[in-house]
Coordinates of C-alpha atoms in Angstrom, one line a residue:
M1 CA 60.7 -97.8 153.0
T2 CA 63.8 -95.7 153.1
E3 CA 66.0 -98.7 152.8
L4 CA 65.2 -99.6 149.2
Q5 CA 68.0 -101.9 148.1
D6 CA 68.0 -100.7 144.5
T7 CA 68.4 -97.2 145.7
L8 CA 71.3 -97.8 148.2
T9 CA 73.3 -100.3 146.2
K10 CA 73.2 -99.1 142.5
C11 CA 74.7 -96.2 140.9
V12 CA 72.4 -93.4 139.9
R13 CA 74.0 -92.1 136.8
W14 CA 72.5 -94.6 134.4
A15 CA 71.2 -93.4 131.0
P16 CA 68.5 -94.7 131.4
P17 CA 68.3 -96.4 134.7
P18 CA 66.8 -100.0 134.9
A19 CA 63.1 -100.4 134.7
N20 CA 62.8 -101.4 138.4
F21 CA 64.7 -98.4 139.8
P22 CA 62.3 -96.6 142.0
I23 CA 62.9 -93.2 140.5
Q24 CA 62.0 -92.8 136.8
V25 CA 62.6 -89.5 135.0
D26 CA 60.6 -88.5 131.8
E27 CA 62.4 -85.5 130.4
D28 CA 60.0 -85.0 127.6
A29 CA 56.9 -84.7 129.9
R30 CA 59.0 -83.1 132.7
T31 CA 57.9 -85.6 135.3
V32 CA 59.5 -88.0 137.7
T33 CA 57.7 -91.1 139.0
V34 CA 59.1 -92.1 142.5
A35 CA 58.4 -94.6 145.0
A36 CA 56.8 -93.1 148.2
G37 CA 59.7 -94.4 150.4
I38 CA 62.4 -92.6 148.8
S39 CA 63.5 -89.7 150.9
Q40 CA 63.2 -86.1 149.5
R41 CA 66.9 -85.7 149.8
V42 CA 67.6 -88.8 147.6
L43 CA 65.2 -87.6 145.1
L44 CA 66.6 -84.1 144.9
D45 CA 70.2 -85.3 144.7
Y46 CA 69.3 -87.9 142.0
L47 CA 67.4 -85.2 140.0
S48 CA 70.2 -82.8 140.3
E49 CA 72.7 -85.3 139.0
Y50 CA 70.6 -86.4 136.0
T51 CA 72.8 -84.6 133.6
H52 CA 73.2 -87.3 131.0
G53 CA 70.1 -86.5 129.1
K54 CA 68.5 -83.4 127.7
Q55 CA 69.5 -81.1 130.6
P56 CA 73.2 -80.8 131.3
Q57 CA 72.6 -79.0 134.6
G58 CA 70.1 -81.6 135.8
W59 CA 66.6 -81.3 137.1
T60 CA 64.9 -80.4 140.3
L61 CA 61.5 -80.2 142.2
P62 CA 59.9 -76.8 141.5
A63 CA 60.0 -76.1 145.3
F64 CA 61.2 -78.1 148.3
S65 CA 61.4 -78.0 152.0
W66 CA 64.0 -77.2 154.6
F67 CA 63.9 -80.6 156.1
I68 CA 64.4 -83.2 153.5
D69 CA 65.1 -86.4 155.2
Q70 CA 61.6 -87.6 155.3
T71 CA 60.1 -89.8 152.6
I72 CA 58.5 -88.1 149.6
G73 CA 55.1 -90.0 150.4
G74 CA 55.0 -88.6 153.9
A75 CA 56.1 -85.1 152.7
V76 CA 53.2 -85.0 150.3
A77 CA 50.6 -86.4 152.8
T78 CA 51.4 -83.6 155.2
A79 CA 51.7 -80.7 152.7
T80 CA 55.5 -80.4 153.5
H81 CA 56.5 -77.1 151.8
G82 CA 59.2 -74.8 150.8
S83 CA 58.5 -71.1 150.2
S84 CA 56.8 -70.2 146.8
M85 CA 53.9 -68.1 145.7
R86 CA 53.8 -70.0 142.5
Q87 CA 54.7 -73.7 143.2
G88 CA 52.9 -74.2 146.4
S89 CA 53.8 -77.2 148.6
L90 CA 55.0 -80.6 147.5
S91 CA 51.4 -81.7 147.3
S92 CA 50.8 -79.2 144.6
Q93 CA 53.7 -80.6 142.5
V94 CA 52.0 -84.1 142.4
L95 CA 50.3 -85.0 139.1
E96 CA 49.1 -88.6 140.2
L97 CA 49.5 -90.7 143.1
E98 CA 49.1 -94.4 143.8
A99 CA 47.9 -95.6 147.2
V100 CA 46.8 -98.8 149.1
L101 CA 43.3 -98.4 150.3
A102 CA 41.6 -99.8 153.4
N103 CA 40.2 -102.6 151.4
G104 CA 43.7 -103.7 150.2
T105 CA 43.4 -102.6 146.7
L106 CA 45.7 -100.2 144.8
A107 CA 44.2 -97.1 143.3
T108 CA 45.5 -94.2 141.4
F109 CA 44.2 -90.7 141.7
S110 CA 44.6 -87.6 139.5
P111 CA 42.8 -84.3 138.9
T112 CA 41.5 -85.8 135.5
S113 CA 40.4 -89.2 136.9
N114 CA 38.6 -88.1 140.1
E115 CA 39.2 -84.4 141.2
H116 CA 37.1 -84.8 144.4
L117 CA 39.3 -87.7 145.7
F118 CA 42.5 -86.2 144.4
R119 CA 41.7 -82.9 146.4
A120 CA 41.4 -85.2 149.4
F121 CA 44.4 -87.4 148.9
G122 CA 46.8 -84.6 148.0
V123 CA 46.9 -83.7 151.7
S124 CA 45.6 -86.6 153.6
A125 CA 47.8 -87.0 156.8
G126 CA 47.6 -90.8 156.3
R127 CA 43.8 -90.9 157.0
L128 CA 42.7 -92.3 153.7
G129 CA 45.4 -94.8 152.8
V130 CA 49.0 -95.5 152.3
I131 CA 50.7 -93.7 149.4
T132 CA 53.1 -96.0 147.5
K133 CA 54.0 -94.0 144.4
L134 CA 53.9 -90.5 143.1
K135 CA 54.2 -88.7 139.7
M136 CA 55.6 -85.2 140.2
R137 CA 56.5 -82.2 138.1
I138 CA 60.1 -81.3 137.7
M139 CA 62.0 -78.4 136.0
P140 CA 65.3 -77.9 134.8
Q141 CA 68.0 -76.7 137.3
Q142 CA 69.1 -73.0 136.8
S143 CA 71.4 -70.5 138.3
V144 CA 69.7 -68.8 141.4
Q145 CA 70.9 -65.7 143.1
R146 CA 70.6 -65.7 146.9
T147 CA 70.6 -62.3 148.8
T148 CA 70.4 -61.9 152.6
Q149 CA 69.3 -59.2 154.9
T150 CA 70.3 -59.1 158.6
L151 CA 67.4 -57.7 160.7
K152 CA 65.9 -57.3 164.0
F153 CA 62.8 -59.2 164.4
R154 CA 60.7 -56.0 164.6
E155 CA 62.1 -54.8 161.4
F156 CA 61.1 -58.1 159.5
A157 CA 57.7 -57.8 161.1
A158 CA 57.3 -54.3 159.7
Q159 CA 58.3 -55.6 156.2
V160 CA 55.6 -58.3 156.4
M161 CA 53.1 -55.8 157.8
A162 CA 53.7 -53.8 154.5
T163 CA 53.1 -56.7 152.4
Q164 CA 50.1 -57.7 154.6
E165 CA 48.5 -54.2 154.1
A166 CA 49.3 -54.1 150.3
Y167 CA 47.7 -57.5 149.8
K168 CA 44.6 -56.5 151.8
A169 CA 44.2 -53.3 150.0
A170 CA 44.6 -54.9 146.5
K171 CA 42.1 -57.6 147.4
A172 CA 39.6 -54.9 148.6
S173 CA 40.0 -53.0 145.3
G174 CA 39.9 -56.0 143.0
D175 CA 43.2 -55.0 141.4
E176 CA 44.8 -58.4 140.4
D177 CA 48.0 -56.7 139.3
A178 CA 48.4 -55.2 142.6
V179 CA 47.6 -58.5 144.3
Q180 CA 50.5 -60.1 142.2
Q181 CA 52.8 -57.1 143.2
A182 CA 52.0 -57.8 146.9
L183 CA 52.6 -61.5 146.7
F184 CA 55.7 -61.0 144.8
Q185 CA 57.2 -59.2 147.7
V186 CA 57.4 -62.5 149.6
D187 CA 57.7 -65.0 146.8
E188 CA 60.3 -67.6 147.7
T189 CA 61.3 -65.5 150.8
Q190 CA 62.7 -67.4 153.7
A191 CA 63.9 -66.4 157.0
L192 CA 65.9 -67.9 159.8
W193 CA 65.1 -66.3 163.2
L194 CA 67.5 -66.7 166.1
V195 CA 64.9 -65.9 168.9
E196 CA 67.5 -65.8 171.7
R197 CA 69.7 -63.2 169.9
D198 CA 66.7 -61.1 168.2
T199 CA 68.4 -61.7 164.8
L200 CA 66.8 -62.7 161.7
W201 CA 68.2 -63.4 158.3
R202 CA 65.8 -62.7 155.4
V203 CA 66.8 -64.6 152.4
D204 CA 65.4 -63.8 149.0
Y205 CA 66.0 -65.2 145.5
D206 CA 66.3 -64.1 142.0
H207 CA 66.5 -66.1 138.8
L208 CA 65.7 -66.0 135.1
Y209 CA 61.9 -66.8 135.4
K210 CA 61.0 -64.7 138.4
E211 CA 58.8 -61.7 137.9
P212 CA 55.6 -60.3 139.5
S213 CA 53.3 -61.8 136.9
S214 CA 54.6 -65.4 137.6
V215 CA 53.2 -65.5 141.2
I216 CA 49.8 -67.3 141.7
E217 CA 47.5 -66.4 144.7
N218 CA 45.6 -69.7 144.7
L219 CA 46.8 -72.8 142.8
N220 CA 44.4 -74.9 140.9
F221 CA 44.4 -77.9 138.8
S222 CA 44.1 -76.1 135.6
M223 CA 47.9 -75.7 135.6
I224 CA 48.3 -79.6 135.8
P225 CA 48.7 -81.3 132.4
T226 CA 46.4 -84.3 131.6
L227 CA 48.3 -87.5 132.2
S228 CA 47.4 -91.1 131.7
A229 CA 47.5 -93.6 134.5
Y230 CA 50.7 -95.4 135.1
S231 CA 51.9 -98.7 136.7
G232 CA 55.3 -99.4 138.2
P233 CA 57.6 -102.1 139.5
D234 CA 56.7 -104.4 142.3
G235 CA 58.6 -106.9 144.4
Q236 CA 61.1 -104.4 145.5
S237 CA 63.5 -105.7 148.2
V238 CA 64.3 -103.8 151.4
F239 CA 67.0 -103.9 154.1
A240 CA 65.9 -105.0 157.6
Q241 CA 65.1 -102.0 159.7
V242 CA 67.1 -101.6 162.9
P243 CA 65.3 -99.9 165.8
K244 CA 67.0 -96.8 167.2
T245 CA 66.7 -95.9 171.0
P246 CA 65.2 -92.5 171.3
V247 CA 67.3 -89.8 172.8
A248 CA 66.9 -89.5 176.5
P249 CA 66.2 -86.3 178.3
N250 CA 69.4 -84.6 179.3
G251 CA 70.9 -81.3 180.3
L252 CA 72.9 -80.6 177.2
M253 CA 70.5 -78.0 175.6
T254 CA 69.1 -76.6 178.9
G255 CA 72.2 -74.6 179.9
N256 CA 73.5 -71.3 178.7
A257 CA 71.2 -69.9 176.0
A258 CA 73.8 -67.3 175.0
Y259 CA 76.3 -70.1 174.2
W260 CA 73.8 -72.0 172.0
G261 CA 72.9 -68.6 170.3
V262 CA 76.6 -68.4 169.3
V263 CA 76.8 -72.0 168.1
F264 CA 73.6 -71.8 165.9
D265 CA 74.5 -68.3 164.7
A266 CA 77.8 -69.7 163.3
G267 CA 76.2 -72.9 162.1
A268 CA 73.4 -71.2 160.1
Q269 CA 75.7 -69.0 158.2
V270 CA 76.2 -71.6 155.4
Y271 CA 72.5 -71.6 154.7
V272 CA 72.2 -67.8 154.2
R273 CA 75.5 -66.9 152.6
P274 CA 74.8 -64.6 149.5
G275 CA 75.9 -65.7 146.1
T276 CA 74.8 -67.5 142.9
F277 CA 74.2 -71.2 143.0
E278 CA 72.3 -74.0 141.2
T279 CA 68.8 -74.4 142.3
R280 CA 69.5 -77.5 144.5
K281 CA 72.1 -75.6 146.4
S282 CA 70.7 -72.0 146.5
Y283 CA 67.3 -72.8 148.1
M284 CA 67.7 -73.5 151.8
S285 CA 67.6 -77.2 152.9
V286 CA 69.1 -78.7 156.1
T287 CA 72.4 -80.7 155.3
E288 CA 72.6 -84.4 156.2
S289 CA 75.3 -83.7 158.7
T290 CA 73.2 -81.2 160.6
T291 CA 70.3 -83.6 160.7
S292 CA 72.7 -86.3 162.0
V293 CA 74.0 -84.2 164.8
S294 CA 70.6 -82.4 165.7
T295 CA 68.9 -85.9 166.2
T296 CA 71.5 -86.9 168.8
L297 CA 71.4 -83.8 171.2
A298 CA 68.3 -83.9 173.1
P299 CA 64.6 -84.7 172.6
Y300 CA 62.6 -81.7 171.2
V301 CA 59.1 -80.7 170.0
Q302 CA 58.7 -79.1 166.5
M303 CA 55.5 -77.2 165.8
E304 CA 54.5 -75.1 162.8
A305 CA 51.5 -72.8 162.2
A306 CA 50.2 -71.4 158.7
V307 CA 49.1 -67.9 159.3
P308 CA 46.9 -66.1 156.7
L309 CA 48.7 -63.4 154.8
E310 CA 46.0 -61.1 155.9
T311 CA 47.2 -61.3 159.5
A312 CA 50.8 -62.3 158.9
G313 CA 52.3 -58.8 159.8
T314 CA 50.0 -58.4 162.8
C315 CA 51.0 -61.8 164.0
L316 CA 54.7 -61.1 163.9
Q317 CA 54.3 -57.8 165.6
S318 CA 52.4 -59.6 168.4
L319 CA 55.2 -61.9 168.8
N320 CA 57.6 -59.2 168.9
R321 CA 55.8 -57.6 171.7
L322 CA 55.5 -60.9 173.4
L323 CA 59.2 -61.7 173.3
Y324 CA 61.1 -58.4 173.2
D325 CA 59.1 -55.6 174.6
G326 CA 59.2 -56.8 178.1
F327 CA 55.7 -56.2 179.0
W328 CA 54.8 -59.8 179.2
N329 CA 58.2 -60.8 180.6
R330 CA 58.7 -63.8 178.4
N331 CA 62.2 -64.6 178.1
P332 CA 63.6 -65.5 174.7
D333 CA 66.3 -67.5 176.4
S334 CA 63.8 -70.3 176.3
F335 CA 64.6 -70.9 172.7
R336 CA 67.7 -72.5 171.1
N337 CA 68.1 -73.2 167.3
P338 CA 66.6 -70.8 164.7
A339 CA 62.9 -70.7 163.8
L340 CA 62.0 -70.8 160.2
I341 CA 59.5 -68.5 158.3
R342 CA 58.3 -69.1 154.8
F343 CA 55.4 -68.1 152.5
V344 CA 53.2 -70.4 150.4
S345 CA 50.3 -69.8 147.9
G346 CA 46.9 -71.0 148.5
E347 CA 46.1 -74.6 147.5
P348 CA 43.0 -76.6 146.4
F349 CA 43.4 -79.7 148.7
Y350 CA 40.7 -79.9 151.3
I351 CA 42.9 -79.9 154.4
A352 CA 45.9 -78.2 153.1
P353 CA 46.9 -75.5 155.7
T354 CA 47.0 -73.1 152.9
H355 CA 43.4 -74.0 151.6
G356 CA 41.6 -70.6 151.0
G357 CA 44.6 -68.3 150.3
P358 CA 48.2 -67.6 150.8
R359 CA 49.9 -68.1 154.2
M360 CA 53.0 -67.5 156.2
Y361 CA 54.5 -70.6 157.9
L362 CA 56.2 -70.2 161.1
N363 CA 58.2 -73.3 162.3
I364 CA 59.6 -73.2 165.8
E365 CA 61.1 -75.9 168.3
D366 CA 61.2 -76.4 172.0
W367 CA 64.4 -78.0 173.2
L368 CA 63.8 -77.5 177.0
S369 CA 60.5 -79.1 178.2
L370 CA 61.1 -82.7 177.4
S371 CA 64.4 -82.5 179.3
T372 CA 63.4 -80.4 182.2
G373 CA 60.1 -81.9 182.7
K374 CA 58.7 -78.3 183.0
L375 CA 56.5 -76.2 180.8
N376 CA 58.6 -73.9 178.5
Q377 CA 56.3 -71.0 179.3
A378 CA 57.7 -68.6 176.5
Y379 CA 57.3 -71.3 173.9
D380 CA 53.9 -72.1 175.0
D381 CA 52.9 -68.4 174.8
V382 CA 54.3 -68.3 171.2
L383 CA 52.2 -71.2 170.1
K384 CA 49.1 -69.7 171.8
T385 CA 49.7 -66.5 170.0
L386 CA 50.1 -68.4 166.7
R387 CA 46.7 -70.1 167.3
G388 CA 45.0 -67.0 168.8
P389 CA 43.1 -64.1 167.2
D390 CA 46.1 -61.9 166.1
C391 CA 47.5 -64.9 164.0
R392 CA 44.7 -67.3 163.4
G393 CA 47.3 -70.1 162.5
R394 CA 46.4 -73.5 161.3
L395 CA 48.7 -76.3 162.7
H396 CA 50.9 -78.3 160.3
W397 CA 49.8 -81.8 159.9
G398 CA 53.2 -83.2 160.0
K399 CA 54.4 -81.5 163.3
G400 CA 53.4 -81.4 167.0
G401 CA 50.5 -79.4 168.4
W402 CA 48.0 -81.8 169.3
P403 CA 46.4 -82.2 171.7
R404 CA 47.6 -79.2 173.7
Y405 CA 47.0 -76.5 171.2
A406 CA 44.1 -78.2 169.4
S407 CA 42.6 -80.3 172.2
C408 CA 39.2 -79.6 170.8
F409 CA 40.1 -79.5 167.2
D410 CA 36.9 -78.6 165.1
G411 CA 37.5 -79.2 161.5
A412 CA 34.3 -77.5 160.5
T413 CA 35.7 -74.3 162.1
E414 CA 39.2 -74.6 160.9
Y415 CA 38.4 -75.7 157.3
P416 CA 34.8 -74.3 156.9
D417 CA 34.5 -74.7 153.2
T418 CA 36.0 -78.1 152.8
W419 CA 36.3 -80.2 156.0
C420 CA 33.1 -82.2 155.2
H421 CA 34.4 -82.8 151.6
F422 CA 37.4 -84.6 153.1
G423 CA 35.0 -86.4 155.5
C424 CA 33.1 -87.8 152.5
A425 CA 36.3 -89.0 151.0
A426 CA 37.2 -90.8 154.3
H427 CA 33.8 -92.4 154.4
E428 CA 34.2 -93.6 150.8
L429 CA 37.7 -94.9 150.9
D430 CA 37.8 -96.1 154.6
P431 CA 34.3 -96.8 155.7
T432 CA 35.4 -98.8 158.7
G433 CA 38.0 -96.3 160.0
K434 CA 41.0 -98.5 159.5
F435 CA 43.3 -95.5 159.2
Q436 CA 41.7 -93.4 161.9
A437 CA 43.8 -92.3 164.9
T438 CA 43.3 -94.1 168.2
G439 CA 42.6 -90.9 170.1
D440 CA 39.1 -90.5 171.5
G441 CA 37.2 -87.7 173.1
K442 CA 38.7 -84.2 172.9
T443 CA 41.9 -85.5 171.3
A444 CA 40.1 -87.0 168.5
I445 CA 40.5 -85.0 165.1
W446 CA 38.7 -87.0 162.5
K447 CA 35.2 -86.2 163.3
W448 CA 32.4 -85.1 160.9
Y449 CA 28.9 -83.8 161.6
A450 CA 26.1 -82.6 159.2
T451 CA 22.7 -81.0 159.5
R452 CA 19.9 -80.9 156.8
N453 CA 17.4 -78.0 157.1
G454 CA 18.6 -77.3 160.6
T455 CA 18.2 -80.9 161.9
A456 CA 21.1 -83.3 162.6
A457 CA 21.6 -85.6 159.7
D458 CA 23.4 -88.9 159.2
F459 CA 26.8 -87.7 157.6
A460 CA 27.1 -90.5 155.2
S461 CA 23.8 -89.6 153.7
C462 CA 25.3 -86.1 152.9
C463 CA 28.1 -87.6 150.7
G464 CA 28.0 -88.1 147.0
P465 CA 30.4 -88.7 144.1
N466 CA 31.5 -85.2 144.2
G467 CA 32.0 -84.8 148.1
F468 CA 29.6 -83.1 150.5
S469 CA 26.3 -82.4 149.2
A470 CA 25.1 -78.8 149.0
E471 CA 21.7 -80.1 150.5
C472 CA 23.4 -80.4 153.8
Q473 CA 25.5 -78.2 156.1
C474 CA 28.9 -79.0 157.6
A475 CA 28.4 -78.7 161.4
S476 CA 30.7 -78.2 164.3
R477 CA 31.3 -81.0 166.7
T478 CA 29.2 -81.0 169.8
D479 CA 31.3 -82.8 172.3
C480 CA 33.4 -79.8 173.3
V481 CA 33.8 -76.0 172.7
P482 CA 35.1 -75.3 169.2
G483 CA 38.4 -73.4 169.1
Q484 CA 39.4 -74.5 172.6
L485 CA 43.1 -74.4 173.1

């Protein structure tokens, strides 16, 4: 789907583009309708160059991610995110989505047509159907100032701890202004952490519309305007896909950690350089050349955890003790490229990692285990810490982690308020399990159980048009110990 012929072979500077072009901008409504197979990079570049209409600086998505070479449909399905306490993940920027369901029909979902199913499909991890088209919010590009602090990891941990405590105190007192002030401390904050070198770059942004009152603790659909259903082009032609041989295990990245620390230190400077740039260039996203090179070096594992803001500082201080205090003797030489830290507001989607409140995301990669054939112990300990009691991190749906760090995943524990609502959507849209993963036993994720008055109940009998019935209780799975790592 990334090889849409119209996208690859036609100029993108039409005014307006032809009706069958897979990206359609509505400047009056401030929306873009885009085919799900378009990559986030193509969409962002197209919007930034859409300067022939009402916005001479072009348009942009309100917030976008670091890695932007995945399809926009896949990015939305997995709650791919940037760092924003106002805009949320890419899922929160969706106004409507179209999908092919298990019965082969096309359906459109929006908050106004069916809020329950929209809450399910907004972050669905592919479990409910195949997303084919999206209508998303856009905003005019503006000048954004980027500032950078160079810190030791413990210094950044102390900053986040201060934010954590301010947020907890504000919540306890019920002071909404203080809550906003606390959230504003990390609004749009991003950090690149060179683990091996104990160096962290904290990057913050300032622009015309940024002020404490602009942050939102938990997003909801009241901020989404009412839109009518839409239909789009069909019969799009695509190029034949050419299979690519996976990168084989090799010794390239397993050598001198200090050498790679210097390489990544120099390479990351372009992303954190202070200055004032247009939105597309100011917010950090990986360059196409970096993606091209990194995918040829060695096989690696990428994982990410979403940590509640209530434990974010505690979590980082635990990681600092683990890696740098020496007590645990965990060698930071086990890491290569920078880890990435971001902050995202709470979201209403049933299985959004940020459901229930704002979270800190920590994304980190293992470049050693797949080439050495040995457990990367320090990396393993970091992931166990992120999943443990000091952090309480939820795994990102679009990354690694299963089955090792969630071998007995219990949705009713991880998403206690909404897991069974999502299960009801799955039963309604995919009753035969066509989109269910092939794993079984402890590795299976998509399992739902219910009780009624303390007695096990047929799960489907607890589902209605608005999701899981209040007459039932969402129950934990019984085939293994909940929370087992």
